[in-house]
Amino acid sequence: MSLVLLVWAVAFAGAFVAWQVTDPSDSGFTRGMNRLGVFVRWQALAAVLAVVALVLGRGQPRASLWRRLGYLPLAALGLLLIGVVGAVIVGLSSGG
């Protein structure tokens, strides 16, 4: 369980690091779209690991620390999705 959480944390944080270190390609409107693909791939890996952590955590005794930590990756993914949806809503409503 601890190994899954560690690998999840590396994948989740790695998405943000990969976003920053990937050079944007192309020009014009699509410049930097390759960075989005890298970010999404790392987050997809983190999402799969979040589900694995949840399943492994559900196998732990009730009210144990490991069971509660099994929900952490899924909660972080949910917060990230809420942030992305919020950013899209703000962007669309700004009337740019």
Coordinates of N, CA, C and O in Angstrom, one line a residue:
M1 N 0.8 -1.2 0.0 CA 0.0 0.0 0.0 C 0.9 1.3 0.0 O 0.6 2.2 -0.7
S2 N 1.9 1.3 0.8 CA 2.8 2.4 0.9 C 3.5 2.6 -0.4 O 3.7 3.8 -0.9
L3 N 3.9 1.6 -1.1 CA 4.5 1.7 -2.4 C 3.6 2.3 -3.5 O 4.0 3.2 -4.2
V4 N 2.3 1.9 -3.4 CA 1.4 2.4 -4.4 C 1.2 3.9 -4.1 O 1.1 4.7 -5.1
L5 N 1.1 4.3 -2.9 CA 0.9 5.7 -2.6 C 2.2 6.5 -3.0 O 2.0 7.7 -3.5
L6 N 3.3 6.0 -2.8 CA 4.6 6.6 -3.2 C 4.6 6.8 -4.7 O 4.9 7.9 -5.2
V7 N 4.3 5.8 -5.4 CA 4.3 5.8 -6.9 C 3.2 6.8 -7.4 O 3.5 7.6 -8.3
W8 N 2.1 6.8 -6.7 CA 1.0 7.8 -7.1 C 1.5 9.2 -6.9 O 1.3 10.1 -7.7
A9 N 2.2 9.5 -5.8 CA 2.6 10.8 -5.5 C 3.7 11.3 -6.5 O 3.7 12.4 -7.0
V10 N 4.5 10.3 -6.9 CA 5.5 10.7 -8.0 C 4.8 11.0 -9.3 O 5.2 11.9 -10.0
A11 N 3.8 10.2 -9.7 CA 3.1 10.4 -10.9 C 2.3 11.7 -10.9 O 2.3 12.4 -11.8
F12 N 1.6 11.9 -9.7 CA 0.8 13.2 -9.6 C 1.7 14.4 -9.7 O 1.4 15.3 -10.4
A13 N 2.8 14.4 -8.9 CA 3.7 15.6 -8.9 C 4.5 15.6 -10.3 O 4.8 16.7 -10.8
G14 N 4.8 14.4 -10.8 CA 5.5 14.4 -12.1 C 4.8 15.0 -13.2 O 5.4 15.5 -14.2
A15 N 3.4 15.0 -13.2 CA 2.6 15.7 -14.2 C 2.9 17.2 -14.2 O 3.1 17.7 -15.3
F16 N 3.0 17.8 -13.1 CA 3.3 19.2 -13.0 C 4.7 19.5 -13.4 O 5.0 20.5 -14.1
V17 N 5.6 18.7 -13.0 CA 7.0 18.9 -13.4 C 7.2 18.7 -14.9 O 7.8 19.5 -15.6
A18 N 6.6 17.6 -15.5 CA 6.6 17.4 -16.9 C 6.0 18.5 -17.7 O 6.5 18.9 -18.8
W19 N 5.0 19.1 -17.2 CA 4.4 20.3 -17.8 C 5.4 21.4 -18.0 O 5.4 22.1 -19.0
Q20 N 6.1 21.6 -16.9 CA 7.1 22.8 -16.9 C 8.3 22.5 -17.7 O 8.9 23.4 -18.3
V21 N 8.8 21.3 -17.8 CA 10.1 21.0 -18.4 C 9.9 20.6 -19.9 O 10.9 20.6 -20.7
T22 N 8.7 20.4 -20.4 CA 8.4 20.0 -21.8 C 8.4 21.3 -22.6 O 7.7 22.3 -22.3
D23 N 9.3 21.4 -23.6 CA 9.3 22.5 -24.5 C 8.1 22.6 -25.4 O 7.7 21.6 -25.9
P24 N 7.4 23.8 -25.5 CA 6.3 23.9 -26.3 C 6.7 23.7 -27.8 O 7.7 24.2 -28.2
S25 N 5.9 23.0 -28.6 CA 6.2 22.8 -30.0 C 5.1 23.5 -30.8 O 4.0 23.9 -30.3
D26 N 5.3 23.5 -32.1 CA 4.3 24.1 -33.0 C 4.4 25.7 -32.9 O 5.2 26.2 -32.1
S27 N 3.5 26.3 -33.6 CA 3.5 27.8 -33.5 C 2.0 28.2 -33.7 O 1.1 27.5 -34.1
G28 N 1.8 29.5 -33.3 CA 0.4 30.0 -33.4 C -0.5 29.5 -32.3 O -0.1 29.3 -31.2
F29 N -1.7 29.2 -32.7 CA -2.8 28.9 -31.7 C -2.5 27.6 -31.0 O -2.8 27.4 -29.8
T30 N -1.8 26.6 -31.7 CA -1.6 25.3 -31.1 C -0.3 25.2 -30.3 O 0.1 24.1 -29.9
R31 N 0.5 26.3 -30.2 CA 1.8 26.3 -29.5 C 1.6 25.8 -28.1 O 0.8 26.3 -27.3
G32 N 2.3 24.8 -27.7 CA 2.2 24.3 -26.4 C 1.2 23.2 -26.1 O 1.1 22.7 -25.0
M33 N 0.5 22.8 -27.1 CA -0.5 21.7 -26.9 C 0.1 20.4 -26.6 O -0.5 19.5 -25.9
N34 N 1.4 20.2 -27.0 CA 2.1 19.0 -26.6 C 2.3 18.9 -25.1 O 2.3 17.8 -24.5
R35 N 2.4 20.0 -24.4 CA 2.6 20.0 -23.0 C 1.3 19.5 -22.3 O 1.4 18.8 -21.3
L36 N 0.1 19.8 -22.8 CA -1.1 19.3 -22.3 C -1.2 17.8 -22.4 O -1.6 17.1 -21.5
G37 N -0.8 17.3 -23.5 CA -0.8 15.8 -23.7 C 0.1 15.1 -22.7 O -0.3 14.1 -22.1
V38 N 1.3 15.7 -22.4 CA 2.2 15.1 -21.4 C 1.5 15.1 -20.0 O 1.6 14.1 -19.3
F39 N 0.9 16.3 -19.7 CA 0.3 16.4 -18.4 C -0.9 15.4 -18.2 O -1.0 14.8 -17.2
V40 N -1.7 15.3 -19.2 CA -2.8 14.4 -19.2 C -2.4 12.9 -19.1 O -3.0 12.1 -18.3
R41 N -1.3 12.5 -19.8 CA -0.8 11.2 -19.7 C -0.3 10.8 -18.2 O -0.6 9.8 -17.7
W42 N 0.4 11.8 -17.6 CA 0.9 11.5 -16.3 C -0.3 11.5 -15.3 O -0.3 10.7 -14.4
Q43 N -1.3 12.4 -15.5 CA -2.5 12.3 -14.6 C -3.3 11.1 -14.8 O -3.9 10.6 -13.9
A44 N -3.3 10.6 -16.0 CA -4.1 9.3 -16.3 C -3.4 8.2 -15.5 O -4.1 7.3 -14.9
L45 N -2.1 8.1 -15.5 CA -1.3 7.1 -14.7 C -1.7 7.3 -13.2 O -1.9 6.4 -12.5
A46 N -1.7 8.6 -12.8 CA -2.0 8.9 -11.4 C -3.4 8.4 -11.0 O -3.7 8.0 -9.9
A47 N -4.3 8.6 -11.9 CA -5.7 8.2 -11.7 C -5.9 6.7 -11.6 O -6.6 6.2 -10.7
V48 N -5.1 6.0 -12.4 CA -5.2 4.5 -12.3 C -4.6 4.1 -10.9 O -5.2 3.2 -10.2
L49 N -3.5 4.7 -10.5 CA -2.9 4.4 -9.3 C -3.8 4.8 -8.1 O -3.8 4.2 -7.0
A50 N -4.6 5.9 -8.3 CA -5.5 6.3 -7.2 C -6.6 5.2 -7.0 O -7.0 4.9 -5.9
V51 N -7.1 4.6 -8.1 CA -8.1 3.6 -8.0 C -7.5 2.4 -7.3 O -8.1 1.7 -6.5
V52 N -6.2 2.0 -7.7 CA -5.6 0.9 -7.0 C -5.4 1.1 -5.5 O -5.6 0.3 -4.7
A53 N -5.0 2.4 -5.2 CA -4.8 2.7 -3.8 C -6.2 2.6 -3.0 O -6.2 2.2 -1.9
L54 N -7.2 3.0 -3.7 CA -8.6 2.9 -3.1 C -8.9 1.5 -2.8 O -9.4 1.1 -1.7
V55 N -8.7 0.7 -3.8 CA -9.1 -0.8 -3.7 C -8.2 -1.4 -2.6 O -8.8 -2.2 -1.7
L56 N -6.9 -1.1 -2.6 CA -6.1 -1.7 -1.5 C -6.5 -1.1 -0.1 O -6.4 -1.9 0.9
G57 N -6.8 0.1 -0.1 CA -7.2 0.7 1.2 C -8.5 0.1 1.7 O -8.7 0.0 2.9
R58 N -9.4 -0.2 0.8 CA -10.7 -0.8 1.3 C -10.5 -2.2 1.9 O -11.3 -2.6 2.6
G59 N -9.4 -2.8 1.6 CA -9.1 -4.1 2.2 C -8.5 -4.0 3.6 O -8.3 -5.0 4.2
Q60 N -8.1 -2.8 4.0 CA -7.5 -2.6 5.3 C -8.6 -2.6 6.4 O -9.8 -2.3 6.1
P61 N -8.3 -2.8 7.6 CA -9.3 -2.8 8.7 C -9.9 -1.4 8.8 O -9.3 -0.4 8.5
R62 N -11.2 -1.4 9.2 CA -11.9 -0.1 9.4 C -11.2 0.8 10.3 O -10.6 0.4 11.3
A63 N -11.3 2.1 10.0 CA -10.7 3.2 10.8 C -9.2 3.2 10.9 O -8.6 3.8 11.7
S64 N -8.5 2.4 10.1 CA -7.1 2.3 10.1 C -6.5 3.5 9.3 O -7.2 4.0 8.4
L65 N -5.3 3.8 9.6 CA -4.6 4.9 8.8 C -4.5 4.6 7.4 O -4.7 5.4 6.5
W66 N -4.1 3.4 7.0 CA -3.9 3.0 5.6 C -5.2 3.0 4.9 O -5.3 3.3 3.7
R67 N -6.3 2.7 5.5 CA -7.6 2.7 4.8 C -8.0 4.2 4.5 O -8.5 4.5 3.4
R68 N -7.7 5.1 5.4 CA -8.0 6.5 5.2 C -7.1 7.1 4.2 O -7.5 7.9 3.3
L69 N -5.8 6.7 4.2 CA -4.9 7.2 3.2 C -5.2 6.6 1.8 O -4.8 7.3 0.8
G70 N -5.9 5.6 1.7 CA -6.3 5.0 0.4 C -7.3 6.0 -0.4 O -7.4 6.0 -1.6
Y71 N -8.0 6.8 0.4 CA -8.9 7.8 -0.2 C -8.1 9.1 -0.7 O -8.7 9.9 -1.5
L72 N -6.9 9.3 -0.2 CA -6.2 10.6 -0.5 C -6.0 10.8 -2.0 O -6.2 11.9 -2.5
P73 N -5.5 9.8 -2.7 CA -5.2 10.1 -4.1 C -6.5 10.4 -4.9 O -6.5 11.3 -5.8
L74 N -7.6 9.7 -4.6 CA -8.8 10.0 -5.3 C -9.3 11.4 -4.9 O -9.9 12.1 -5.8
A75 N -9.2 11.8 -3.7 CA -9.6 13.2 -3.3 C -8.7 14.2 -4.0 O -9.3 15.2 -4.5
A76 N -7.4 14.0 -4.1 CA -6.6 14.9 -4.9 C -7.0 15.0 -6.3 O -7.0 16.1 -6.9
L77 N -7.3 13.9 -6.9 CA -7.7 13.9 -8.3 C -9.1 14.7 -8.5 O -9.2 15.4 -9.4
G78 N -10.0 14.5 -7.5 CA -11.2 15.2 -7.5 C -11.0 16.7 -7.4 O -11.7 17.5 -8.1
L79 N -10.1 17.1 -6.5 CA -9.8 18.6 -6.4 C -9.2 19.1 -7.7 O -9.5 20.3 -8.1
L80 N -8.3 18.3 -8.3 CA -7.8 18.8 -9.6 C -8.8 18.9 -10.6 O -8.8 19.9 -11.4
L81 N -9.7 18.0 -10.7 CA -10.8 18.1 -11.7 C -11.7 19.3 -11.4 O -12.2 20.0 -12.4
I82 N -12.0 19.5 -10.2 CA -12.9 20.7 -9.8 C -12.1 22.0 -10.2 O -12.8 22.9 -10.7
G83 N -10.8 22.0 -10.0 CA -10.1 23.2 -10.4 C -10.1 23.4 -11.9 O -10.2 24.6 -12.4
V84 N -9.9 22.3 -12.7 CA -9.9 22.5 -14.1 C -11.3 22.9 -14.6 O -11.4 23.8 -15.5
V85 N -12.3 22.3 -14.1 CA -13.7 22.7 -14.5 C -14.0 24.1 -14.1 O -14.5 24.9 -14.9
G86 N -13.5 24.5 -12.9 CA -13.7 25.9 -12.5 C -12.9 26.9 -13.4 O -13.5 28.0 -13.8
A87 N -11.7 26.5 -13.8 CA -10.9 27.4 -14.7 C -11.6 27.5 -16.1 O -11.7 28.6 -16.7
V88 N -12.2 26.4 -16.6 CA -12.9 26.5 -17.9 C -14.1 27.4 -17.8 O -14.4 28.2 -18.7
I89 N -14.9 27.2 -16.7 CA -16.1 28.0 -16.5 C -15.7 29.5 -16.4 O -16.4 30.4 -17.0
V90 N -14.7 29.8 -15.6 CA -14.3 31.2 -15.5 C -13.8 31.8 -16.9 O -14.1 32.9 -17.3
G91 N -13.1 30.9 -17.6 CA -12.6 31.3 -19.0 C -13.7 31.6 -19.9 O -13.7 32.5 -20.7
L92 N -14.7 30.7 -19.9 CA -15.9 30.9 -20.8 C -16.8 32.0 -20.4 O -17.4 32.7 -21.3
S93 N -16.9 32.3 -19.1 CA -17.8 33.4 -18.7 C -17.1 34.8 -18.7 O -17.8 35.8 -18.5
S94 N -15.8 34.8 -19.0 CA -15.1 36.1 -19.0 C -15.4 36.9 -20.2 O -15.2 38.1 -20.3
G95 N -16.0 36.3 -21.2 CA -16.4 36.9 -22.4 C -15.3 37.4 -23.3 O -15.5 38.4 -24.1
G96 N -14.2 36.8 -23.2 CA -13.0 37.2 -24.0 C -13.1 37.2 -25.4 O -13.5 37.8 -26.3

